[in-house]
Structures are given as structure tokens and as C-alpha cells.
Coordinates of C-alpha atoms and ligand atoms in Angstrom, one line a residue:
M241 CA 0.0 0.0 0.0
T242 CA 1.1 3.6 -0.6
E243 CA 0.3 6.9 0.9
T244 CA -3.2 8.4 0.8
L245 CA -3.1 11.6 -1.2
T246 CA -5.0 14.7 -0.1
L247 CA -6.5 16.4 -3.2
T248 CA -7.4 20.1 -3.8
H249 CA -9.4 22.0 -6.3
F250 CA -7.6 24.3 -8.6
I251 CA -9.3 27.7 -8.8
D252 CA -7.8 30.8 -10.3
G253 CA -4.3 29.3 -10.3
K254 CA -4.4 28.3 -6.6
A255 CA -4.8 25.0 -4.9
V256 CA -8.0 25.3 -2.8
S257 CA -8.7 22.7 -0.1
G258 CA -11.7 22.0 2.1
T259 CA -12.5 19.4 4.7
P260 CA -12.0 16.0 3.0
S261 CA -15.3 14.2 2.9
T262 CA -14.9 11.7 0.1
E263 CA -12.4 8.9 -0.7
S264 CA -11.3 7.1 -3.8
L265 CA -10.3 3.5 -3.2
N266 CA -7.9 1.1 -4.9
P267 CA -10.3 -1.4 -6.6
S268 CA -7.5 -4.0 -6.6
D269 CA -7.2 -3.7 -2.8
T270 CA -9.9 -1.8 -1.0
R271 CA -7.9 -1.4 2.1
D272 CA -5.8 1.1 0.2
V273 CA -7.4 4.6 0.2
V274 CA -5.9 6.3 -2.8
A275 CA -7.1 9.8 -2.1
R276 CA -9.3 12.0 0.1
F277 CA -10.9 15.2 -1.1
A278 CA -13.6 17.8 -0.3
E279 CA -16.5 18.0 -2.7
A280 CA -16.7 21.4 -4.3
T281 CA -19.5 23.7 -3.0
T282 CA -21.6 26.0 -5.3
D283 CA -19.3 28.8 -4.1
D284 CA -16.3 26.9 -5.3
V285 CA -17.9 26.3 -8.7
N286 CA -18.9 30.0 -8.9
A287 CA -15.3 31.0 -8.1
A288 CA -13.9 28.7 -10.7
V289 CA -16.3 29.9 -13.4
A290 CA -15.5 33.6 -12.5
A291 CA -11.8 32.9 -12.7
A292 CA -12.2 31.2 -16.1
R293 CA -14.2 34.2 -17.3
K294 CA -11.7 36.7 -16.0
A295 CA -8.8 34.8 -17.7
F296 CA -10.6 34.4 -21.0
P297 CA -9.8 37.8 -22.7
A298 CA -6.0 37.6 -22.3
W299 CA -5.8 33.8 -23.1
S300 CA -7.9 34.1 -26.2
A301 CA -5.9 37.1 -27.4
A302 CA -2.5 35.5 -26.6
S303 CA -0.2 34.5 -29.5
P304 CA -1.0 31.0 -30.6
E305 CA 2.7 30.3 -29.9
V306 CA 2.0 31.0 -26.2
R307 CA -0.8 28.4 -26.2
S308 CA 1.3 25.9 -28.2
D309 CA 4.2 26.2 -25.9
L310 CA 2.1 25.5 -22.8
L311 CA 0.6 22.4 -24.4
D312 CA 3.9 21.2 -25.5
K313 CA 5.3 21.6 -22.0
V314 CA 2.4 19.7 -20.5
S315 CA 3.0 16.9 -23.0
N316 CA 6.7 16.7 -22.1
I317 CA 6.0 16.6 -18.3
I318 CA 3.4 13.9 -18.7
A319 CA 5.7 11.8 -20.8
D320 CA 8.6 12.2 -18.4
R321 CA 6.4 11.0 -15.5
R322 CA 4.7 8.2 -17.4
E323 CA 5.8 5.5 -15.0
A324 CA 4.6 7.2 -11.9
L325 CA 1.4 8.4 -13.5
G326 CA 0.8 5.0 -15.0
K327 CA 1.1 3.4 -11.5
L328 CA -1.2 6.0 -10.0
L329 CA -3.8 5.4 -12.7
A330 CA -3.6 1.6 -12.4
R331 CA -3.9 1.9 -8.6
E332 CA -6.9 4.2 -8.8
E333 CA -8.9 2.9 -11.8
G334 CA -7.8 -0.8 -11.9
K335 CA -6.4 -1.2 -15.5
T336 CA -3.2 -3.1 -15.7
V337 CA 0.1 -1.1 -15.6
P338 CA 0.9 -1.5 -19.4
E339 CA -2.6 -0.3 -20.2
A340 CA -2.4 2.5 -17.7
T341 CA 1.0 3.7 -18.9
G342 CA -0.3 3.5 -22.5
E343 CA -3.1 5.7 -21.5
V344 CA -0.8 8.2 -19.9
M345 CA 1.3 8.4 -23.1
R346 CA -1.9 8.9 -25.1
A347 CA -2.6 11.9 -22.9
A348 CA 1.0 13.2 -23.6
R349 CA 0.5 12.7 -27.3
I350 CA -2.9 14.5 -27.3
F351 CA -1.3 17.6 -25.8
K352 CA 1.6 17.4 -28.3
Y353 CA -0.9 17.1 -31.2
F354 CA -2.9 20.1 -30.0
A355 CA 0.2 22.1 -29.4
G356 CA 0.5 21.9 -33.2
E357 CA -3.2 22.6 -33.8
A358 CA -3.0 25.8 -31.8
L359 CA -0.9 27.2 -34.6
R360 CA -3.2 26.0 -37.3
R361 CA -6.5 27.7 -36.4
H362 CA -7.5 29.5 -39.6
G363 CA -10.3 31.0 -41.5
L364 CA -11.2 31.3 -45.2
T365 CA -11.5 34.1 -47.7
L366 CA -14.3 33.7 -50.2
D367 CA -14.9 35.5 -53.5
S368 CA -18.0 37.7 -52.9
T369 CA -20.8 37.6 -55.4
R370 CA -20.9 41.4 -55.1
P371 CA -18.2 43.5 -56.8
G372 CA -15.7 45.3 -54.5
I373 CA -16.7 43.2 -51.4
E374 CA -14.5 40.7 -49.6
A375 CA -16.1 37.9 -47.6
S376 CA -14.0 36.1 -45.0
T377 CA -14.5 33.8 -42.0
Y378 CA -12.5 33.8 -38.8
R379 CA -12.4 31.1 -36.2
E380 CA -12.6 32.5 -32.7
A381 CA -12.4 31.1 -29.2
V382 CA -15.9 30.6 -27.6
G383 CA -15.3 31.4 -23.9
V384 CA -15.6 29.2 -20.8
Y385 CA -16.0 25.5 -21.2
G386 CA -17.4 23.1 -18.5
Q387 CA -15.9 19.6 -18.9
I388 CA -17.3 16.6 -17.1
T389 CA -15.4 13.3 -17.4
P390 CA -15.9 9.6 -16.5
W391 CA -13.6 7.2 -14.5
N392 CA -12.7 4.7 -17.2
F393 CA -10.1 6.8 -19.0
P394 CA -9.1 9.2 -16.1
I395 CA -6.3 11.0 -17.9
A396 CA -6.9 10.5 -21.6
I397 CA -10.5 11.9 -21.6
P398 CA -9.5 15.0 -19.5
A399 CA -6.6 15.4 -21.9
W400 CA -8.7 15.2 -25.1
K401 CA -11.2 17.7 -23.7
A402 CA -8.7 20.2 -22.1
A403 CA -6.1 20.2 -24.8
P404 CA -8.3 21.4 -27.7
A405 CA -10.2 23.9 -25.5
L406 CA -6.9 25.5 -24.4
A407 CA -5.2 25.3 -27.8
F408 CA -8.0 27.3 -29.4
G409 CA -8.0 30.0 -26.7
N410 CA -10.8 29.0 -24.4
T411 CA -10.7 28.6 -20.6
V412 CA -11.9 25.6 -18.7
V413 CA -13.6 24.4 -15.5
M414 CA -13.3 20.6 -15.3
K415 CA -14.9 18.1 -13.0
P416 CA -13.4 14.7 -13.2
A417 CA -15.1 11.5 -12.0
E418 CA -15.4 10.9 -8.3
D419 CA -13.9 7.4 -8.6
T420 CA -10.6 8.6 -10.2
P421 CA -9.9 12.1 -9.0
A422 CA -6.2 11.6 -8.1
T423 CA -5.2 10.9 -11.7
A424 CA -7.1 14.0 -13.0
H425 CA -5.7 16.1 -10.2
A426 CA -2.2 15.1 -11.2
L427 CA -3.0 16.4 -14.7
A428 CA -4.3 19.7 -13.3
A429 CA -1.1 20.1 -11.2
I430 CA 1.0 19.5 -14.4
I431 CA -1.0 22.1 -16.4
H432 CA -0.2 24.6 -13.6
E433 CA 3.4 23.6 -13.3
A434 CA 3.8 24.1 -17.0
G435 CA 2.8 27.7 -16.6
A436 CA -0.9 28.0 -17.3
P437 CA -1.9 31.6 -16.3
A438 CA -4.3 31.8 -13.3
G439 CA -7.9 30.9 -14.2
V440 CA -7.1 29.4 -17.6
F441 CA -7.6 25.9 -16.4
N442 CA -9.6 25.2 -13.2
M443 CA -10.6 21.9 -11.7
V444 CA -13.3 21.2 -9.1
L445 CA -13.7 17.8 -7.5
G446 CA -17.0 16.3 -6.5
R447 CA -19.9 14.2 -7.6
G448 CA -22.9 14.7 -9.9
A449 CA -24.1 17.8 -8.0
T450 CA -20.8 19.6 -8.6
G451 CA -21.1 18.7 -12.3
G452 CA -24.7 20.0 -12.3
A453 CA -23.6 23.3 -10.9
I454 CA -21.2 23.7 -13.8
V455 CA -23.7 22.6 -16.5
N456 CA -26.3 25.0 -15.1
H457 CA -24.0 28.0 -14.6
A458 CA -25.1 30.9 -16.8
D459 CA -21.6 31.9 -17.5
V460 CA -20.4 28.6 -18.9
D461 CA -20.6 28.9 -22.7
G462 CA -20.2 25.3 -23.6
V463 CA -20.3 21.8 -22.0
S464 CA -18.4 18.7 -23.0
F465 CA -19.5 15.5 -21.3
T466 CA -18.4 11.9 -21.5
G467 CA -20.3 9.4 -19.4
S468 CA -23.6 7.4 -19.3
Q469 CA -26.7 8.0 -21.3
K470 CA -28.6 8.6 -18.1
T471 CA -26.4 11.5 -17.1
G472 CA -26.2 12.7 -20.6
A473 CA -29.9 13.1 -20.8
I474 CA -29.9 15.4 -17.7
I475 CA -26.9 17.4 -18.9
G476 CA -28.2 17.7 -22.5
A477 CA -31.6 19.0 -21.4
A478 CA -30.0 21.6 -19.0
A479 CA -27.5 22.9 -21.5
V480 CA -29.9 23.1 -24.4
A481 CA -32.5 24.8 -22.2
R482 CA -30.2 27.7 -21.7
Q483 CA -28.8 27.5 -25.3
A484 CA -25.2 26.6 -24.3
R485 CA -23.1 24.6 -26.7
V486 CA -23.1 20.9 -25.8
Q487 CA -21.2 17.9 -26.9
M488 CA -21.7 14.4 -25.4
E489 CA -20.1 11.1 -25.8
M490 CA -22.0 8.2 -24.2
G491 CA -22.1 4.5 -24.2
G492 CA -22.1 1.8 -26.8
K493 CA -23.4 -1.7 -27.4
N494 CA -20.7 -2.4 -30.0
P495 CA -21.1 -5.3 -32.4
L496 CA -18.3 -7.4 -33.8
V497 CA -19.4 -9.4 -36.8
V498 CA -17.4 -12.5 -37.6
L499 CA -18.0 -14.2 -41.0
D500 CA -17.2 -17.7 -41.9
D501 CA -14.4 -16.6 -44.2
A502 CA -12.5 -14.6 -41.6
D503 CA -8.9 -15.3 -40.5
F504 CA -10.1 -17.4 -37.5
D505 CA -7.3 -16.8 -35.1
R506 CA -7.3 -13.1 -35.8
A507 CA -11.0 -12.9 -35.3
V508 CA -10.8 -14.7 -31.9
Q509 CA -8.1 -12.3 -30.8
C510 CA -10.1 -9.3 -31.9
A511 CA -13.1 -10.6 -29.8
L512 CA -10.9 -11.3 -26.8
D513 CA -9.2 -7.9 -26.9
G514 CA -12.4 -6.0 -27.6
A515 CA -14.4 -7.7 -24.9
F516 CA -12.0 -8.2 -22.0
F517 CA -9.0 -5.9 -22.1
G518 CA -9.5 -2.8 -19.9
T519 CA -11.8 -5.2 -17.9
G520 CA -14.4 -4.4 -20.6
Q521 CA -14.7 -0.9 -19.1
R522 CA -14.4 0.8 -22.5
C523 CA -17.2 2.5 -24.2
T524 CA -16.0 0.9 -27.5
A525 CA -15.8 -2.6 -26.0
S526 CA -17.1 -5.5 -28.2
S527 CA -20.2 -6.6 -26.2
R528 CA -22.2 -8.3 -29.0
I529 CA -20.2 -10.9 -31.0
I530 CA -22.3 -11.9 -34.0
V531 CA -20.9 -15.0 -35.7
T532 CA -22.1 -16.8 -38.9
A533 CA -23.2 -20.4 -38.5
G534 CA -20.4 -22.2 -40.3
I535 CA -17.8 -21.3 -37.6
Y536 CA -20.0 -20.4 -34.7
D537 CA -19.5 -23.5 -32.4
R538 CA -15.7 -23.5 -33.0
F539 CA -15.5 -19.8 -32.4
V540 CA -17.4 -19.9 -29.1
E541 CA -15.2 -22.7 -27.9
A542 CA -11.9 -20.9 -29.0
L543 CA -13.0 -17.6 -27.4
A544 CA -14.0 -19.4 -24.1
V545 CA -10.7 -21.2 -23.9
K546 CA -8.8 -17.9 -24.3
A547 CA -11.0 -16.0 -21.9
A548 CA -10.7 -18.7 -19.2
A549 CA -6.9 -18.5 -19.6
L550 CA -6.7 -14.7 -18.9
K551 CA -5.0 -13.9 -15.7
V552 CA -7.3 -11.8 -13.5
G553 CA -5.5 -10.0 -10.7
P554 CA -4.4 -6.7 -9.1
A555 CA -3.7 -3.9 -11.5
L556 CA -0.2 -3.4 -10.2
D557 CA 0.8 -7.0 -10.5
A558 CA 2.9 -7.5 -13.6
A559 CA 1.3 -10.9 -14.3
S560 CA -2.3 -9.6 -14.4
Q561 CA -4.0 -9.3 -17.8
V562 CA -7.4 -8.2 -16.5
G563 CA -7.8 -6.0 -13.5
P564 CA -10.8 -5.5 -11.2
A565 CA -14.1 -3.6 -11.9
V566 CA -13.8 0.0 -10.8
N567 CA -16.1 -0.3 -7.8
E568 CA -18.6 -2.6 -6.0
R569 CA -21.6 -1.2 -7.8
Q570 CA -20.0 -1.8 -11.3
L571 CA -19.0 -5.4 -10.2
N572 CA -22.5 -6.1 -9.0
Q573 CA -23.9 -4.7 -12.2
N574 CA -21.6 -7.0 -14.3
L575 CA -22.6 -10.1 -12.3
S576 CA -26.2 -9.3 -12.4
Y577 CA -26.2 -9.0 -16.2
V578 CA -24.6 -12.5 -16.4
D579 CA -27.5 -13.8 -14.3
I580 CA -30.1 -12.0 -16.4
A581 CA -28.6 -13.4 -19.6
V582 CA -28.7 -16.9 -18.2
K583 CA -32.3 -16.5 -17.0
E584 CA -33.3 -15.3 -20.5
G585 CA -31.8 -18.4 -22.1
G586 CA -28.1 -17.6 -22.7
R587 CA -25.6 -20.4 -22.1
L588 CA -22.7 -19.4 -19.8
V589 CA -19.7 -21.1 -21.3
T590 CA -17.0 -19.7 -19.0
G591 CA -16.5 -17.1 -16.2
G592 CA -19.0 -14.7 -14.8
Q593 CA -18.1 -15.5 -11.2
R594 CA -16.9 -13.2 -8.4
L595 CA -13.3 -14.1 -7.6
T596 CA -11.7 -14.0 -4.2
L597 CA -8.0 -13.2 -4.5
N598 CA -5.2 -12.4 -2.0
T599 CA -6.2 -8.8 -1.9
P600 CA -9.8 -7.7 -1.3
G601 CA -11.0 -6.2 -4.6
F602 CA -13.7 -6.2 -7.2
Y603 CA -12.6 -9.2 -9.3
M604 CA -14.6 -11.4 -11.6
S605 CA -13.7 -14.0 -14.2
P606 CA -14.3 -12.9 -17.8
A607 CA -17.7 -14.2 -19.0
V608 CA -18.5 -15.8 -22.3
I609 CA -22.3 -16.2 -22.9
A610 CA -23.3 -18.1 -26.0
D611 CA -26.6 -18.6 -27.8
T612 CA -28.1 -15.3 -27.0
Q613 CA -30.8 -13.4 -29.0
Q614 CA -30.7 -9.7 -29.9
T615 CA -33.9 -9.1 -28.0
M616 CA -32.3 -10.2 -24.7
R617 CA -31.3 -7.5 -22.2
I618 CA -27.7 -8.6 -22.4
N619 CA -27.7 -7.4 -26.0
C620 CA -29.6 -4.2 -25.5
E621 CA -28.2 -2.6 -22.4
E622 CA -24.6 -1.5 -21.7
V623 CA -22.9 -3.8 -19.2
F624 CA -19.4 -2.1 -19.0
G625 CA -17.6 -5.1 -17.7
P626 CA -15.7 -8.3 -19.0
V627 CA -18.8 -9.9 -20.4
A628 CA -19.1 -11.1 -24.0
S629 CA -22.3 -12.4 -25.5
L630 CA -22.5 -14.3 -28.7
I631 CA -25.2 -14.4 -31.3
R632 CA -25.4 -17.1 -34.0
V633 CA -26.6 -15.8 -37.5
K634 CA -27.1 -17.6 -40.8
D635 CA -25.4 -15.0 -43.1
Y636 CA -24.0 -11.5 -43.5
D637 CA -27.4 -9.9 -44.1
E638 CA -28.7 -11.2 -40.8
A639 CA -25.4 -10.1 -39.1
L640 CA -25.7 -6.6 -40.4
A641 CA -29.4 -6.3 -39.4
I642 CA -28.5 -7.4 -35.8
A643 CA -25.5 -5.1 -35.7
N644 CA -27.8 -2.2 -36.5
A645 CA -30.4 -3.2 -34.0
G646 CA -30.8 -1.1 -30.8
G647 CA -30.4 2.6 -30.4
L648 CA -26.6 3.0 -30.0
G649 CA -23.9 3.4 -32.6
L650 CA -20.5 4.1 -31.3
S651 CA -18.1 1.5 -32.7
A652 CA -18.7 -1.6 -34.9
G653 CA -16.3 -4.2 -36.2
I654 CA -16.2 -6.9 -38.8
C655 CA -13.8 -9.8 -39.4
T656 CA -13.8 -11.1 -42.9
N657 CA -11.5 -11.7 -45.9
S658 CA -14.2 -10.6 -48.3
L659 CA -13.7 -7.1 -49.7
K660 CA -17.3 -7.1 -50.8
Y661 CA -18.7 -7.6 -47.3
A662 CA -16.1 -5.4 -45.6
R663 CA -16.9 -2.5 -47.9
H664 CA -20.7 -3.0 -47.6
Y665 CA -20.4 -3.1 -43.8
Q666 CA -18.2 0.1 -43.7
H667 CA -20.9 1.9 -45.6
N668 CA -24.1 0.4 -44.0
V669 CA -23.4 -0.2 -40.4
R670 CA -24.9 2.5 -38.2
A671 CA -21.9 3.5 -36.1
G672 CA -19.5 6.4 -35.8
M673 CA -16.4 4.2 -36.1
V674 CA -15.9 1.0 -38.1
M675 CA -13.1 -1.5 -37.6
V676 CA -12.2 -4.1 -40.2
N677 CA -10.3 -7.1 -38.9
L678 CA -9.6 -5.1 -35.8
P679 CA -11.1 -5.0 -32.3
T680 CA -13.9 -2.5 -31.8
A681 CA -11.8 -0.7 -29.2
G682 CA -8.4 0.9 -29.8
V683 CA -8.2 4.2 -31.6
D684 CA -5.6 6.8 -32.7
Y685 CA -5.2 10.0 -30.8
H686 CA -5.1 12.3 -33.8
V687 CA -8.3 11.0 -35.5
P688 CA -11.9 12.1 -34.8
F689 CA -13.7 9.9 -32.3
G690 CA -17.4 9.5 -31.7
G691 CA -20.7 7.7 -32.4
T692 CA -24.0 8.0 -34.1
R693 CA -27.6 7.7 -32.8
R694 CA -27.8 7.8 -29.0
S695 CA -24.1 7.2 -28.4
S696 CA -23.1 10.8 -29.2
Y697 CA -24.6 14.2 -29.4
G698 CA -23.2 17.3 -31.0
A699 CA -19.9 17.9 -32.6
R700 CA -17.2 15.2 -32.8
E701 CA -14.2 15.1 -30.4
Q702 CA -10.5 14.8 -31.1
G703 CA -8.2 15.2 -34.1
F704 CA -9.1 17.7 -36.8
A705 CA -12.7 17.6 -35.8
A706 CA -12.1 19.2 -32.4
V707 CA -11.9 22.7 -33.8
E708 CA -15.6 22.7 -34.6
F709 CA -16.7 22.5 -31.0
Y710 CA -14.0 24.7 -29.5
T711 CA -14.2 27.6 -31.9
Q712 CA -17.0 29.6 -33.4
I713 CA -17.1 31.1 -36.9
K714 CA -17.4 34.8 -37.5
T715 CA -18.2 36.0 -41.0
V716 CA -16.9 39.4 -42.1
Y717 CA -17.9 41.3 -45.2
S718 CA -15.9 44.4 -46.1
W719 CA -15.9 47.0 -48.8
S720 CA -13.3 49.6 -49.3
Ligands
NAD1010 P1 -21.6 8.8 -15.3 O1 -22.6 9.3 -16.3 O2 -22.2 8.2 -14.1 O3 -20.7 9.9 -14.8 C1 -19.9 10.7 -15.7 C2 -19.5 12.0 -15.0 O4 -20.7 12.8 -14.9 C3 -18.9 11.9 -13.6 O5 -18.0 12.9 -13.5 C4 -20.1 12.2 -12.7 O6 -19.8 12.8 -11.5 C5 -20.8 13.3 -13.6 N1 -22.3 13.4 -13.3 C6 -23.1 12.5 -12.8 N2 -24.4 13.1 -12.6 C7 -24.3 14.3 -13.1 C8 -25.2 15.4 -13.3 N3 -26.5 15.3 -12.9 N4 -24.8 16.6 -13.8 C9 -23.5 16.7 -14.1 N5 -22.6 15.8 -14.0 C10 -22.9 14.6 -13.5 O7 -20.7 7.8 -16.1 P2 -19.5 6.9 -15.5 O8 -20.1 5.8 -14.7 O9 -18.5 7.8 -14.8 O10 -18.8 6.4 -16.8 C11 -19.2 5.3 -17.5 C12 -20.1 5.6 -18.7 O11 -19.3 6.5 -19.6 C13 -20.4 4.4 -19.6 O12 -21.8 4.5 -19.9 C14 -19.5 4.6 -20.8 O13 -20.0 4.0 -22.0 C15 -19.4 6.1 -20.9 N6 -18.2 6.4 -21.7 C16 -18.3 6.9 -22.9 C17 -17.2 7.3 -23.7 C18 -17.4 7.8 -25.1 O14 -16.5 8.5 -25.5 N7 -18.4 7.4 -25.8 C19 -16.0 7.1 -23.1 C20 -15.8 6.7 -21.8 C21 -17.0 6.3 -21.1

């Protein structure tokens, strides 16, 4: 066990503490209290928004070189500290150290990418239809952004929201998830250490009520949220009601289609990786594995053998391949979905049991549930744990119809050697991201990310798309 950290808010460039009332626990060993913190009050949120508003004019008018340099410095500090940050993330969230360190490096790369983007914000000049007139567009910073983040990528998601906001001249009030505040707090400390002017980046810690105070604040111009559909519905309604900009990335029920002609071993590996790595706690996880009849039985067996062989253990243990669920509630949710699937007629081939290991934590064995139907709850509701359900189909057409069932559309995969089916799927599956002969999870940091239908709302995040949400266009006509 390691020391318990005492966390602060960051408001107007200062660390602001209160009386610690809330704890984050190590899900691999619940005797280990990772951090203690005070939940932000409405006064704290008001002070953070006021600081962000005060800092906005100078930050938005600063040379893009100033913003680029800050982001570059943040990137370098994160990369230099990747091992310590990776261990903190693994300890607090429960993903294995290689996965956690990979996520830390992703955050570093995101800041590096947006250090470049800060210099590339540009407008257009158009030929006017009227003689003697020039028409042009500028991209301007918008103002103060509220950013609300979930626990499952506790440094990458804060990075992919903060970096573009700051790069394009906005100021930020962020509220990270209550289960993983220490990792986000470390990022806030780095942004200040790198020289962010007071008020440019603020962080308040707390639960949903703190997030609500940000979303409902009249002086917050835009809200970026990643989390569940349930919270998204509340945040979206509140932001739209007061005409604030809003962007939301929510859950998925991501299908992986496997056709008879696929490279069998690669397809099994795609399913294994997509369903179980990161303990299945990825919004892009493969949760519905739709397999054509010619290989279905062999595929179920091969996936079950590999899933049963995965080593579940403490995140900080080098031998572990799958860590714990993030908290007791998530673990119970995972186990209850296994029960529901079996009661509805699914066949539990392996796993799905709570595990008692040497340290008290939220462990379960990766579950493979075969012979499910699209109409079952296991295939309609997001589980967010190491649970894969398999659906047998007769052919590609039936596979596509099932892949497109339900209301979500984040990521969708297909394993096939047929160019015809791969191309058809790319164009016809209703998802924001399509993976061909790849797991549904696992994306680049410089490419737009997001879903369709109820998985996402508003402008895309990341890569070249981020400029849309974090700038506004001004059109200028001039005659002289
Ligand atoms: P959650 O919705 O419970 O919480 C997300 C954040 O919202 C937390 O910071 C929480 O404190 C805050 N919050 C809760 N109620 C609020 C309210 N009324 N007003 C303002 N803020 C509020 O989600 P979670 O359990 O932290 O994360 C898991 C979910 O996130 C899953 O559904 C997953 O699919 C989704 N997710 C989506 C993506 C994506 O990009 N599509 C990425 C990661 C996670």
C-alpha cells in the first residue's frame, strides 16, 4: 500500500482545499485509500467559473505560440512522468500497468498534437458575389467550457477535452469522475506547473451535484461531457434549455461481426481484446459478438478457452492481464447481467463468477455467454464489464441487421476476408467508427472519435474535428 493523497481543487491558479469528505479506493485492494478530497461547493464552482471568465480575454488574445508552448510543455512533463502516473492510474482505476502507462502516453501525445493545432487555427477568404466586397471567416475562441469526465479513461479523456479547449483560446472548468480524481488532479497540477496563467484551467472535485452546478452555470458557454446515457440526458436537457453549446459522448453496445471466411485466429483475438481488455470498461468494448453459423460453435469454444486463460489480478501485479471492476456497484452490475442473460436463455460457457484473490478487490472471471438473441437485455443494455455475449446468425445480411439493432452506434467491427462484405459493412453499419479485422476498441489520438444515434450528441471530439466545438465562426464582409 502507498500513501493516501489529499487532493485540492484548482481555482484561479491556486490549490483550494476544504475538509475532506470523500475517498477514492484502490479497486484491486480496497484497504488502500488512494485519495481524500472535499467536494466542491456551489461557491467553489462559482469562483472557478468567475476565474475562467476573467482569464478568457487575455488567453484568447494570446499569441498561438504561447498556447502551443504551454501544451507542448504539458505533454513533455506527462511523458517524463509516465511510469509514476501509470502506476497511480492503475492503482486508482484498476487497469493493468501496461494499459495505464499506455493511456498516460496517449494523454501526452494528445497535448503534443494540439500544441501543433494551436498554430493551425485558420479562417477562409471567399470571392464575394458582389463586386468590391470581400467575404471572409475567422475562427474565434468561444469562452468558458465546462468539462465533465468519467472514470474509465481518467487521464486520456480529461486530456482530449482540455487540450483542444486551451489550444484554441478557451478557458476551462473541469470536473473529473469521483472514482478517479487523483489521476485527473495530477494532470491539473501539471498544467499549472507548465505555466498556465491563473484561471485558464480550473478543476473542481465532487460528484454529480458539482457537475450539475457547472452545467447550469449561466456563465459557462459550452459543456463537453463523457459518461452514461442517463447522465447525458440530464446534462443535455439543461445545456440546451439555456442555449449553451453541448457535446456528449456516451455508451455503446458495440457489435463485432465475424464471418465464416475470416482469419479465424485473428477474429478470436479481436473478440478477446475488444471484450475483455481494460476489464471491458471501454465505451468501445465489443459486447455483442455476431458469428455466422459455419464457424459459430468452433468460435465460441476458442474464445471461451482464451477467456478462461486470462489472468485476472491486481492492476499493479505484472502478471495480471485483466484488472478489477472500478467499484462494487460496477462489479455487481456485471454479475447481475450474467444472471439476467442466463435466465433469459443464454448459455454461460465460462467465467461470470466473483473471484476472491489475495487482496480484497472487485474481481470477476471474464464471462462468455453463448446462444443469446438480440432481444435479450444482455444485448440491448450496456454492461461495461468483462462480459461477451455471442449471437449465431445464418449469413452476412442477418449479421448486419442485428449489428444495426438497438439505439446505440459508437463502434462496430467486422472480421472477414471478403472485400465485398467489408466495404458493404463500412458503408451500411450505423456506427460512428468502423473497424475491419480489428477490435472495436483501440483508436488513434489524432483522428476524430465518436458515435451516431444515442451514443453521441453534438460535434465530434479529437483530431481535426475538435476545432468545430471549441471555436465559433465569425463571417466578415468588407468593402473599401
Ligand atoms: P456517469 O454518467 O455516471 O458519470 C460521468 C460524469 O458525470 C462523472 O464525473 C459524474 O460525477 C458526472 N455526473 C453525474 N451526474 C451528473 C449530473 N446530474 N450533472 C452533471 N454531472 C454529473 O458515467 P461513469 O459511470 O463515470 O462512466 C461510465 C459511462 O461512460 C459508460 O456508460 C460509458 O459508456 C461512458 N463512456 C463513454 C465514452 C465515449 O466517449 N463514448 C468514453 C468513456 C466512457
